Amino acid sequence: MDWIRKNTKLIIFCIIIAAILVLNHIFGWSKYLSNSENLKFLSSMIHDHFALAALIYMGITIVACVVLALPGVTFAILAGVLFGPWWGTLFCLIATTLGAIIAFIVGRFFLQDSIKPMVEKNKTLKKLLFDDVGKSDIVLLAITRLVPIFPYNIQNFAYGITDMKLAHYSLYTFMFMIPGVALYTIGTAGFTSEGNKMLYFGIAAGLLVLVLFLGWFIRKKYLGDSEER
């Protein structure tokens, strides 16, 4: 009984996640974004109701970021297909950042009291997530946000148990996602565009080099010393 009282929020969180997974299995929410008919519907709406189509896309993306374990690349590719390279990048950045913020807040409310003490028992995780917090914030988010290939909701719930400030989290999340999101939206536009394929592919290639360089630089600058020891 004591354990239940101490971990009430964790139990509620697990129940909510289990319910979402069951409902997703029944109704197929995670398949909505890949359904060709839904894509055609949004695509046709863009010509007559651009703002409404953008809001629908961002609303779906925000919810999916919070409750569905989908890779961030899914939202970037969809944005590139529907809205092109520039609007697609902007809409995807706004939606995924907002979804990440909501998931972070949920994780902090439900998980910090119960999960954080267990994580702190592991010296490696404690050093990475809780020691030298200002440095860890920028390093962690730089590494995990540069290329959006990991399930965002899992990442964001995990960040919620750290001591990271919400303002830092929001700013760094948005900032470090820009190259990776643009890489996928512009690269996708290269496949769908009729007249600017080489231009978009060239920009995407440049962004890929930038992302790889930034990843190498951050690893060298912030993790090099710890790896040598």
Short mmCIF file of C-alpha atoms in Angstrom, two decimals:
data_model
loop_
_atom_site.label_atom_id
_atom_site.label_comp_id
_atom_site.label_asym_id
_atom_site.label_seq_id
_atom_site.Cartn_x
_atom_site.Cartn_y
_atom_site.Cartn_z
CA MET A 1 0.00 0.00 0.00
CA ASP A 2 2.86 2.38 0.79
CA TRP A 3 4.40 1.71 -2.62
CA ILE A 4 1.07 2.46 -4.33
CA ARG A 5 0.67 5.73 -2.44
CA LYS A 6 4.21 6.81 -3.29
CA ASN A 7 3.81 5.93 -6.95
CA THR A 8 0.23 7.00 -7.60
CA LYS A 9 1.21 9.34 -10.46
CA LEU A 10 3.35 6.65 -12.07
CA ILE A 11 0.49 4.13 -11.90
CA ILE A 12 -1.95 6.64 -13.43
CA PHE A 13 0.58 7.43 -16.17
CA CYS A 14 1.03 3.72 -16.99
CA ILE A 15 -2.73 3.21 -17.11
CA ILE A 16 -3.12 6.17 -19.51
CA ILE A 17 -0.33 4.89 -21.78
CA ALA A 18 -1.80 1.38 -21.77
CA ALA A 19 -5.24 2.77 -22.65
CA ILE A 20 -3.76 4.82 -25.51
CA LEU A 21 -1.95 1.78 -26.90
CA VAL A 22 -5.12 -0.31 -26.78
CA LEU A 23 -7.19 2.42 -28.44
CA ASN A 24 -4.50 2.95 -31.07
CA HIS A 25 -4.56 -0.78 -31.84
CA ILE A 26 -8.35 -0.69 -32.18
CA PHE A 27 -8.74 2.55 -34.14
CA GLY A 28 -5.37 2.67 -35.94
CA TRP A 29 -4.50 6.27 -35.07
CA SER A 30 -0.81 5.78 -35.87
CA LYS A 31 -1.76 4.74 -39.40
CA TYR A 32 -3.69 7.94 -40.04
CA LEU A 33 -0.62 9.85 -41.19
CA SER A 34 0.30 7.21 -43.75
CA ASN A 35 -3.20 6.72 -45.13
CA SER A 36 -3.19 7.81 -48.78
CA GLU A 37 -6.81 8.97 -48.66
CA ASN A 38 -6.11 11.24 -45.71
CA LEU A 39 -3.09 12.67 -47.50
CA LYS A 40 -5.19 13.34 -50.61
CA PHE A 41 -7.82 15.06 -48.46
CA LEU A 42 -5.27 17.38 -46.84
CA SER A 43 -3.51 17.97 -50.15
CA SER A 44 -6.73 19.03 -51.87
CA MET A 45 -7.65 21.26 -48.93
CA ILE A 46 -4.36 23.17 -49.14
CA HIS A 47 -5.32 24.89 -52.40
CA ASP A 48 -8.61 26.29 -51.04
CA HIS A 49 -8.04 26.40 -47.28
CA PHE A 50 -4.31 26.62 -46.71
CA ALA A 51 -4.48 27.90 -43.11
CA LEU A 52 -7.04 25.26 -42.10
CA ALA A 53 -4.97 22.47 -43.66
CA ALA A 54 -1.90 23.74 -41.79
CA LEU A 55 -3.82 23.77 -38.50
CA ILE A 56 -5.11 20.22 -39.10
CA TYR A 57 -1.58 18.99 -39.87
CA MET A 58 -0.13 20.70 -36.80
CA GLY A 59 -2.94 19.45 -34.57
CA ILE A 60 -2.42 15.85 -35.70
CA THR A 61 1.34 16.19 -35.29
CA ILE A 62 1.10 17.65 -31.78
CA VAL A 63 -1.18 14.85 -30.61
CA ALA A 64 0.99 12.20 -32.29
CA CYS A 65 4.14 13.61 -30.67
CA VAL A 66 2.54 13.21 -27.25
CA VAL A 67 0.66 9.93 -27.43
CA LEU A 68 2.09 7.92 -30.34
CA ALA A 69 5.62 6.48 -30.56
CA LEU A 70 6.37 7.70 -34.07
CA PRO A 71 9.80 8.85 -35.31
CA GLY A 72 10.07 12.59 -35.79
CA VAL A 73 11.05 12.02 -39.41
CA THR A 74 7.45 10.93 -40.11
CA PHE A 75 6.12 14.43 -39.45
CA ALA A 76 8.89 16.12 -41.44
CA ILE A 77 8.35 13.97 -44.52
CA LEU A 78 4.58 14.48 -44.37
CA ALA A 79 5.08 18.25 -44.08
CA GLY A 80 7.41 18.23 -47.08
CA VAL A 81 4.89 16.30 -49.18
CA LEU A 82 1.93 18.49 -48.23
CA PHE A 83 3.35 21.99 -47.85
CA GLY A 84 6.65 21.96 -49.68
CA PRO A 85 10.12 22.70 -48.31
CA TRP A 86 9.67 26.10 -46.67
CA TRP A 87 6.17 26.09 -45.20
CA GLY A 88 6.61 22.39 -44.43
CA THR A 89 9.74 23.07 -42.39
CA LEU A 90 8.06 25.89 -40.45
CA PHE A 91 4.85 23.99 -39.70
CA CYS A 92 6.73 20.84 -38.69
CA LEU A 93 9.05 22.78 -36.35
CA ILE A 94 6.17 24.55 -34.65
CA ALA A 95 4.06 21.40 -34.24
CA THR A 96 6.84 19.08 -33.07
CA THR A 97 8.16 21.67 -30.63
CA LEU A 98 4.71 22.20 -29.11
CA GLY A 99 4.16 18.43 -28.92
CA ALA A 100 7.56 18.00 -27.28
CA ILE A 101 6.76 20.69 -24.70
CA ILE A 102 3.43 19.09 -23.78
CA ALA A 103 5.01 15.64 -23.42
CA PHE A 104 7.82 17.13 -21.30
CA ILE A 105 5.30 18.72 -18.93
CA VAL A 106 3.32 15.47 -18.69
CA GLY A 107 6.51 13.53 -17.95
CA ARG A 108 7.55 16.01 -15.28
CA PHE A 109 4.17 15.87 -13.56
CA PHE A 110 3.67 12.11 -13.66
CA LEU A 111 7.17 10.63 -13.63
CA GLN A 112 9.65 12.88 -11.85
CA ASP A 113 8.78 11.90 -8.28
CA SER A 114 8.89 8.15 -8.94
CA ILE A 115 11.35 7.61 -11.79
CA LYS A 116 14.00 10.22 -10.96
CA PRO A 117 15.16 8.56 -7.68
CA MET A 118 15.61 5.24 -9.50
CA VAL A 119 17.56 6.84 -12.36
CA GLU A 120 19.83 8.67 -9.94
CA LYS A 121 21.01 5.33 -8.53
CA ASN A 122 22.77 4.70 -11.84
CA LYS A 123 26.00 6.75 -11.74
CA THR A 124 26.27 7.07 -15.53
CA LEU A 125 22.69 8.25 -16.01
CA LYS A 126 22.92 10.53 -12.99
CA LYS A 127 26.01 12.24 -14.40
CA LEU A 128 24.50 12.57 -17.86
CA LEU A 129 21.03 13.74 -16.86
CA PHE A 130 21.45 15.58 -13.57
CA ASP A 131 25.07 16.67 -13.00
CA ASP A 132 26.28 19.91 -14.54
CA VAL A 133 22.73 20.56 -15.68
CA GLY A 134 23.41 23.65 -17.81
CA LYS A 135 25.95 21.77 -19.92
CA SER A 136 23.89 18.59 -20.06
CA ASP A 137 20.85 20.46 -21.39
CA ILE A 138 22.52 21.69 -24.53
CA VAL A 139 24.55 18.50 -25.13
CA LEU A 140 21.61 16.12 -24.69
CA LEU A 141 19.24 18.13 -26.82
CA ALA A 142 21.84 18.82 -29.50
CA ILE A 143 22.59 15.12 -29.90
CA THR A 144 19.00 13.88 -29.85
CA ARG A 145 17.32 16.71 -31.79
CA LEU A 146 19.68 17.24 -34.70
CA VAL A 147 18.25 14.28 -36.62
CA PRO A 148 14.60 13.46 -35.74
CA ILE A 149 14.72 9.66 -35.94
CA PHE A 150 13.84 8.69 -32.37
CA PRO A 151 10.27 8.44 -31.01
CA TYR A 152 9.68 11.93 -29.69
CA ASN A 153 7.17 11.06 -26.99
CA ILE A 154 9.62 8.66 -25.32
CA GLN A 155 12.38 11.26 -25.42
CA ASN A 156 10.21 14.03 -24.08
CA PHE A 157 8.73 12.05 -21.21
CA ALA A 158 12.29 11.12 -20.24
CA TYR A 159 13.45 14.74 -20.33
CA GLY A 160 10.61 15.56 -17.97
CA ILE A 161 12.31 13.72 -15.11
CA THR A 162 15.49 15.78 -15.40
CA ASP A 163 16.16 19.13 -13.75
CA MET A 164 16.14 20.83 -17.15
CA LYS A 165 14.33 24.15 -17.22
CA LEU A 166 11.30 24.26 -19.50
CA ALA A 167 12.51 27.46 -21.18
CA HIS A 168 15.90 25.88 -22.03
CA TYR A 169 14.23 22.69 -23.18
CA SER A 170 11.81 24.53 -25.47
CA LEU A 171 14.46 26.81 -26.99
CA TYR A 172 17.08 24.09 -27.55
CA THR A 173 14.49 21.66 -28.90
CA PHE A 174 13.33 24.15 -31.52
CA MET A 175 16.84 25.33 -32.36
CA PHE A 176 18.49 21.93 -32.76
CA MET A 177 15.61 20.46 -34.75
CA ILE A 178 15.92 23.06 -37.52
CA PRO A 179 18.69 21.35 -39.57
CA GLY A 180 17.23 17.84 -39.25
CA VAL A 181 13.64 18.86 -40.00
CA ALA A 182 14.73 21.01 -42.95
CA LEU A 183 16.86 18.12 -44.25
CA TYR A 184 13.83 15.85 -44.50
CA THR A 185 11.24 18.38 -45.67
CA ILE A 186 13.50 19.81 -48.36
CA GLY A 187 14.76 16.37 -49.36
CA THR A 188 11.17 15.12 -49.64
CA ALA A 189 10.25 18.18 -51.73
CA GLY A 190 13.05 17.16 -54.08
CA PHE A 191 11.20 13.94 -54.84
CA THR A 192 7.81 15.62 -55.30
CA SER A 193 8.87 18.81 -57.09
CA GLU A 194 8.71 18.93 -60.86
CA GLY A 195 11.05 21.83 -61.53
CA ASN A 196 13.45 22.23 -58.61
CA LYS A 197 14.61 18.70 -57.88
CA MET A 198 18.34 19.37 -58.13
CA LEU A 199 18.09 22.55 -56.07
CA TYR A 200 16.25 20.81 -53.24
CA PHE A 201 18.51 17.77 -53.37
CA GLY A 202 21.55 20.07 -53.25
CA ILE A 203 20.23 21.93 -50.21
CA ALA A 204 19.33 18.63 -48.50
CA ALA A 205 22.83 17.30 -49.17
CA GLY A 206 24.33 20.45 -47.66
CA LEU A 207 22.12 20.08 -44.59
CA LEU A 208 23.14 16.44 -44.24
CA VAL A 209 26.80 17.49 -44.18
CA LEU A 210 25.95 20.18 -41.62
CA VAL A 211 24.10 17.73 -39.38
CA LEU A 212 26.93 15.20 -39.53
CA PHE A 213 29.51 17.89 -38.79
CA LEU A 214 27.55 19.30 -35.86
CA GLY A 215 27.10 15.81 -34.44
CA TRP A 216 30.85 15.16 -34.73
CA PHE A 217 31.74 18.56 -33.27
CA ILE A 218 29.43 18.21 -30.27
CA ARG A 219 30.67 14.71 -29.58
CA LYS A 220 34.30 15.86 -29.82
CA LYS A 221 33.84 19.00 -27.73
CA TYR A 222 31.57 17.75 -24.96
CA LEU A 223 32.05 13.99 -24.83
CA GLY A 224 35.65 13.58 -25.95
CA ASP A 225 37.20 14.04 -22.51
CA SER A 226 34.84 11.61 -20.81
CA GLU A 227 35.46 8.98 -23.51
CA GLU A 228 39.25 9.28 -23.11
CA ARG A 229 38.98 8.64 -19.41
#
